[in-house]
mmCIF file of C-alpha atoms in Angstrom:
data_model
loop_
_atom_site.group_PDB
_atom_site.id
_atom_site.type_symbol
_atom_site.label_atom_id
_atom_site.label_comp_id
_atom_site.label_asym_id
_atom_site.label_seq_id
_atom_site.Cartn_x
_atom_site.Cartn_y
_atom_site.Cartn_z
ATOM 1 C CA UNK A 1 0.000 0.000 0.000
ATOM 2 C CA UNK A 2 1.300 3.356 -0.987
ATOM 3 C CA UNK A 3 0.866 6.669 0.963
ATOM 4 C CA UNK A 4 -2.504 7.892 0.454
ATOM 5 C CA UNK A 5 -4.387 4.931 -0.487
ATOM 6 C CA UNK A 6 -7.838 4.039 0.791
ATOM 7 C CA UNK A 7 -7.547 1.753 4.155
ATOM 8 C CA UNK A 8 -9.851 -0.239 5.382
ATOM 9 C CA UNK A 9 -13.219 1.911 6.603
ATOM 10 C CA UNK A 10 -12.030 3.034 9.717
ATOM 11 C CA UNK A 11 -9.598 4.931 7.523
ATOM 12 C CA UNK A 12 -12.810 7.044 6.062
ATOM 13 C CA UNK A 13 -14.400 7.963 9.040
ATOM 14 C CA UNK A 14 -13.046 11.588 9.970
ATOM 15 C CA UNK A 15 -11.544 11.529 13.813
ATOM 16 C CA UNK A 16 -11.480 14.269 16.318
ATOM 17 C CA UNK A 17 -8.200 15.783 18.410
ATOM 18 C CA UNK A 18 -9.757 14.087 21.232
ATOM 19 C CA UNK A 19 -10.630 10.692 19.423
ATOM 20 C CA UNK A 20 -7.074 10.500 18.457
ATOM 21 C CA UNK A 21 -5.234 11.452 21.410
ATOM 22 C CA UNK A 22 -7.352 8.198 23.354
ATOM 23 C CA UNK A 23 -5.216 5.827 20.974
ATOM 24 C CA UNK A 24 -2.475 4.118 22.142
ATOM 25 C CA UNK A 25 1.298 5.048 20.500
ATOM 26 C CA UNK A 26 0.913 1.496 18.496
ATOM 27 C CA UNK A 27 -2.620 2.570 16.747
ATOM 28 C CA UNK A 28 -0.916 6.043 16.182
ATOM 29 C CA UNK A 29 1.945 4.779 14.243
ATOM 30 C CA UNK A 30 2.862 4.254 10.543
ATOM 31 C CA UNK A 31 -0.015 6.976 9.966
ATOM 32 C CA UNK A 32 -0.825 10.981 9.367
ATOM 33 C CA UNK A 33 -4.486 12.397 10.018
ATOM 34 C CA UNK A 34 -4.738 14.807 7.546
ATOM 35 C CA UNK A 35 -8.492 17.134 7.499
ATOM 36 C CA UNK A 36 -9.671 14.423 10.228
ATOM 37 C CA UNK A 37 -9.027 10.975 7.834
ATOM 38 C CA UNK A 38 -5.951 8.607 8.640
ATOM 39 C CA UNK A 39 -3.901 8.468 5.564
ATOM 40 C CA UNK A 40 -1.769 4.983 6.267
ATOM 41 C CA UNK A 41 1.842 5.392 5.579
ATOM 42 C CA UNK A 42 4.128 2.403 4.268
ATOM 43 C CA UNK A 43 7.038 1.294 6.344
ATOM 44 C CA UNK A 44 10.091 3.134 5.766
ATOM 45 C CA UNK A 45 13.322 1.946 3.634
ATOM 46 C CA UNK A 46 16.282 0.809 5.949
ATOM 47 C CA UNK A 47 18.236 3.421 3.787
ATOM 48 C CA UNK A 48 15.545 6.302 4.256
ATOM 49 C CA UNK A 49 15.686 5.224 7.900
ATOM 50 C CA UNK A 50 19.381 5.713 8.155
ATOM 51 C CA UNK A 51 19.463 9.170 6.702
ATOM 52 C CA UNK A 52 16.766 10.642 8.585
ATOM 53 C CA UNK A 53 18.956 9.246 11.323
ATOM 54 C CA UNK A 54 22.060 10.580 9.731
ATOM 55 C CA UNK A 55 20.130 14.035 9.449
ATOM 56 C CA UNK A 56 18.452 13.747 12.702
ATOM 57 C CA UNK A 57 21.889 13.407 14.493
ATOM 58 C CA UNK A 58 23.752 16.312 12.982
ATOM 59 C CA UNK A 59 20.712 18.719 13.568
ATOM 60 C CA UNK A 60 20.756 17.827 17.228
ATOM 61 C CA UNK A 61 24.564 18.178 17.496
ATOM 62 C CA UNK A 62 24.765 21.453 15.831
ATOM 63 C CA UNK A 63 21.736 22.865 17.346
ATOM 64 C CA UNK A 64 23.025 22.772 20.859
ATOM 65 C CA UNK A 65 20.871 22.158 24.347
ATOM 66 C CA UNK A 66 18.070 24.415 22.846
ATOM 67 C CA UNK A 67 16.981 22.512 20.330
ATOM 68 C CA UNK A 68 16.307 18.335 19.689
ATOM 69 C CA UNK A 69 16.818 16.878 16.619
ATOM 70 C CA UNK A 70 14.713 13.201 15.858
ATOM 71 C CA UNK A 71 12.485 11.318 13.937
ATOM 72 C CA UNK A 72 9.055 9.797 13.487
ATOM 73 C CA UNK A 73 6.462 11.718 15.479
ATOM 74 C CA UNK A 74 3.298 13.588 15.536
ATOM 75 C CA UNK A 75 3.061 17.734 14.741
ATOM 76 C CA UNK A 76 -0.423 18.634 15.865
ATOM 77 C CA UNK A 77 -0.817 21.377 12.870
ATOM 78 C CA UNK A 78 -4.476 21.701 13.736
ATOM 79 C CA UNK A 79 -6.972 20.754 16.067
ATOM 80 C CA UNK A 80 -10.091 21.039 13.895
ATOM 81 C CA UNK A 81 -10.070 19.765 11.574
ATOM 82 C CA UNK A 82 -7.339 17.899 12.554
ATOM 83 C CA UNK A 83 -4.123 17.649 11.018
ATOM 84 C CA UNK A 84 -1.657 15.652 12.590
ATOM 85 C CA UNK A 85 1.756 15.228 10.366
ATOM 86 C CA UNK A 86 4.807 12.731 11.174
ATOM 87 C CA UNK A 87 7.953 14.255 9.131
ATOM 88 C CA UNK A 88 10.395 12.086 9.151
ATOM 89 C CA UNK A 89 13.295 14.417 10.919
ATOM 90 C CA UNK A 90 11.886 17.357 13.369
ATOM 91 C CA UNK A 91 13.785 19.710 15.287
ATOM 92 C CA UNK A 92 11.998 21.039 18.350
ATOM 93 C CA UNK A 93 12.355 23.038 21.344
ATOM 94 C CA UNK A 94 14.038 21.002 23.727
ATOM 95 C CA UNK A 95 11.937 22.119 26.816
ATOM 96 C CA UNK A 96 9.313 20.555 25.161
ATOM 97 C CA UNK A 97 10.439 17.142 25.393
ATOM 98 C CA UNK A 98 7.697 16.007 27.699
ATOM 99 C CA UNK A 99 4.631 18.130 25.860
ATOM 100 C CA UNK A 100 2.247 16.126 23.860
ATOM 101 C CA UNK A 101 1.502 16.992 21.207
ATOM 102 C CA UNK A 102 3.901 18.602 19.672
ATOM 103 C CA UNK A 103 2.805 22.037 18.168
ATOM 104 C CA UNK A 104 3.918 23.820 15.313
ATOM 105 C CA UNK A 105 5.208 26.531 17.662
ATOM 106 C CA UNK A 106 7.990 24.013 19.439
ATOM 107 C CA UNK A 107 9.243 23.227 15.460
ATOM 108 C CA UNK A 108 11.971 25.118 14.239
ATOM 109 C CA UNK A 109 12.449 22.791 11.218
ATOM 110 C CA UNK A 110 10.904 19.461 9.346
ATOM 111 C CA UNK A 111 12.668 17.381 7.048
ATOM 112 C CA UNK A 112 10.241 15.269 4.807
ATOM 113 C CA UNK A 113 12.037 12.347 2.428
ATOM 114 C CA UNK A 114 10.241 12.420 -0.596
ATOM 115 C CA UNK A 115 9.580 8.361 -1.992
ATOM 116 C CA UNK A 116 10.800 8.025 -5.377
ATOM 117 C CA UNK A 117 7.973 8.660 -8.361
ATOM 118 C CA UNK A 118 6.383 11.167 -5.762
ATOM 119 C CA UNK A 119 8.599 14.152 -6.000
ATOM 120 C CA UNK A 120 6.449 15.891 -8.603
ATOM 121 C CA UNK A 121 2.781 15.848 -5.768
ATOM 122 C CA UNK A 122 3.742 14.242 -2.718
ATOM 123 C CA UNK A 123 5.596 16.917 -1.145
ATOM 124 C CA UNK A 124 3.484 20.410 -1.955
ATOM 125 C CA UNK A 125 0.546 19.722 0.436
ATOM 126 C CA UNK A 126 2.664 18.858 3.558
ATOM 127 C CA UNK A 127 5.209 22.111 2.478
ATOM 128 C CA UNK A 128 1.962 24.084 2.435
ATOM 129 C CA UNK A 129 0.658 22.768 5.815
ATOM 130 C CA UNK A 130 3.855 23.240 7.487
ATOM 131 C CA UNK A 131 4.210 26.860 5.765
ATOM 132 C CA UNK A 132 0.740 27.432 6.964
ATOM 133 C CA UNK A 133 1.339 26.074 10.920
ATOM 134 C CA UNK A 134 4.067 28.384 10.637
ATOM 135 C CA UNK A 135 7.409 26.355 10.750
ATOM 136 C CA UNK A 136 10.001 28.231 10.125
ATOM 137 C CA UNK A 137 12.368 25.722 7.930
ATOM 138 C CA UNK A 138 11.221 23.253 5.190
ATOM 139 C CA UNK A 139 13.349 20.776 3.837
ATOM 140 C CA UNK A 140 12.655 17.964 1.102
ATOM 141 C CA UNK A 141 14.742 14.987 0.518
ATOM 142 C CA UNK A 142 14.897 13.352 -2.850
ATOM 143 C CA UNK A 143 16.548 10.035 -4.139
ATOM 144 C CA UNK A 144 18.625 10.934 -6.961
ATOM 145 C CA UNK A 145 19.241 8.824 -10.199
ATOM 146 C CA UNK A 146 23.161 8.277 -8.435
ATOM 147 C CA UNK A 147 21.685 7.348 -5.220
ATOM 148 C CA UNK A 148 23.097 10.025 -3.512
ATOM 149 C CA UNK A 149 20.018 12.286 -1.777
ATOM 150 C CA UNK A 150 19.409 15.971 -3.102
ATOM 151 C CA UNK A 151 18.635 18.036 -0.306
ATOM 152 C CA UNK A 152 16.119 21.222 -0.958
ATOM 153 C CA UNK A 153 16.659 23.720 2.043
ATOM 154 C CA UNK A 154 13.152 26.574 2.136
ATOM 155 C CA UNK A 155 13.191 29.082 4.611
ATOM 156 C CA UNK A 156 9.342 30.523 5.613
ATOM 157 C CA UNK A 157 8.120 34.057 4.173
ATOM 158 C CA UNK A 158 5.926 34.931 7.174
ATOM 159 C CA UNK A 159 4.382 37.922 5.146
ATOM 160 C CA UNK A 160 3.283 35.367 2.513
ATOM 161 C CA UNK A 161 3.257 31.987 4.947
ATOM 162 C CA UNK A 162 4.877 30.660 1.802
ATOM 163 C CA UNK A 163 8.086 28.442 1.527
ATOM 164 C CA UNK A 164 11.184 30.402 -0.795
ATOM 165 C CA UNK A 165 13.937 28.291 -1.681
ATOM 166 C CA UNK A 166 17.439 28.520 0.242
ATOM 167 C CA UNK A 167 19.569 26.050 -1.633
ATOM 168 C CA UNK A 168 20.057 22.508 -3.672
ATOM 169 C CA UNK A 169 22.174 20.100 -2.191
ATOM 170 C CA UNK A 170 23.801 16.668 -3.548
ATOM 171 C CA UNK A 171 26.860 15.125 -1.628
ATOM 172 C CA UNK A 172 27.160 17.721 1.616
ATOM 173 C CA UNK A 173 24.653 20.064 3.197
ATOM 174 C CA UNK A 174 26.439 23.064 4.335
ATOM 175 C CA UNK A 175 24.268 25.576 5.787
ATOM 176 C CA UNK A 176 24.401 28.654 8.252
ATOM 177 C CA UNK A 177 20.333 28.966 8.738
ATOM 178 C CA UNK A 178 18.834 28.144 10.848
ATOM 179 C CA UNK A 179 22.078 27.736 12.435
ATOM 180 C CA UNK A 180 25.578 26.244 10.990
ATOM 181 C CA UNK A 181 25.342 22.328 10.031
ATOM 182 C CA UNK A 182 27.304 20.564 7.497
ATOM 183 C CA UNK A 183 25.696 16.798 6.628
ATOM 184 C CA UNK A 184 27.515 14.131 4.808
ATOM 185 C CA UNK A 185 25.284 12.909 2.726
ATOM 186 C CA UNK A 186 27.832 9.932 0.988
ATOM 187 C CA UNK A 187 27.052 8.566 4.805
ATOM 188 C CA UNK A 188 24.268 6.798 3.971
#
C-alpha cells in the first residue's frame, strides 16, 4: 500500500483531536491524520531510515541544548479539523520534550524524504501545511538517479506563509540557517 491509499473503513471515518489522542502510541503509528481521515503510511526503507537518522543526528549536534533533533512523530498542525503530520526528521524546542503533542510553535524545522515517483505531488501539500502552521524551515529529501540524496533547504516568508527556496544540495549540506550544520550525505 502506498501513501494515500484508501484503508480499510475506519480509515474514512473523519476523527477528532480528542478521538485521536485516546489511541495508544501502536494505533498512532505508521499513519498521518490529515483534514480528520488517517492516511496509512508504508514502512520506511532501511536506507531512508538511516538518513533521517544521519540528518536527525547532525541537527541535534549542531543545534546545541536548545533545540532536539529526531524522527518519526506527531506535529499537531491543527486541532479542527485535525491535522496531525509525522515528518520524518523534526527539530523542536528542547523544553518541550515532555509536551504532547507537539505544536507547530515548538518546530523550528521538518525534514520530509520524498519516496521516489512522488517528488512531482507528494511533497506540496505537507510544504503548504507546514508553511501554513508556521514552521520556520522546510526541507525535502529526494533520491537521486546516483543514489546520492538531493537536499532542498526553504526558509518561511511569514508575510506570505509561503516556503522560498534557500539552496540545492547533492553530496554535503552546508548551511548557516537556521544555524551552521554541514551533513555528509555519501554517509548513507
Amino acid at each position: 500500500m502506498t501513501a494515500g491509499m484508501v484503508g480499510p473503513p475506519w480509515t474514512r471515518t473523519r476523527i477528532s483531536a480528542e478521538q485521536y489522542d485516546s489511541w495508544s502510541e501502536e494505533q498512532c503509528a505508521g499513519i498521518e491524520i490529515v483534514e480528520g481521515l488517517v492516511v496509512v503510511s508504508p514502512s520506511a526503507s532501511k536506507r531512508r531510515n538511516r538518513l533521517a537518522r544521519i540528518l536527525a543526528n547532525a541537527l541535534d549536534a549542531a543545534a546545541g541544548a536548545d533545540w532536539n533533533g529526531d524522527t518519526d512523530f506527531d506535529v499537531r498542525l491543527r486541532d479542527a479539523p485535525l491535522t496531525n503530520r509525522r515528518p520524518d526528521v523534526i527539530l523542536y524546542r528542547a523544553e518541550t520534550i515532555d509536551l504532547t503533542p507537539t505544536r507547530p510553535e515548538h518546530v523550528l524545522l521538518v525534514v520530509e524524504m520524498v519516496s521516489p515517483g512522488a517528488e512531482a505531488t507528494a511533497p506540496a501539500a505537507k510544504a503548504d501545511q507546514y508553511a501554513e502552521a508556521g514552521i520556520p524551515f522546510y526541507w525535502r529529501v529526494e533520491q537521486a538517479a546516483t543514489g546520492v540524496p538531493i537536499v532542498y533547504t526553504c526558509v518561511l516568508d511569514p508575510a506570505t506563509k509561503a516556503y522560498r527556496d534557500d539552496g540545492t544540495f547533492t553530496g554535503t549540506v552546508n548551511v548557516t540557517a537556521p544555524f551552521p550544520v554541514t551533513v555528509f550525505l555519501e554517509d548513507v
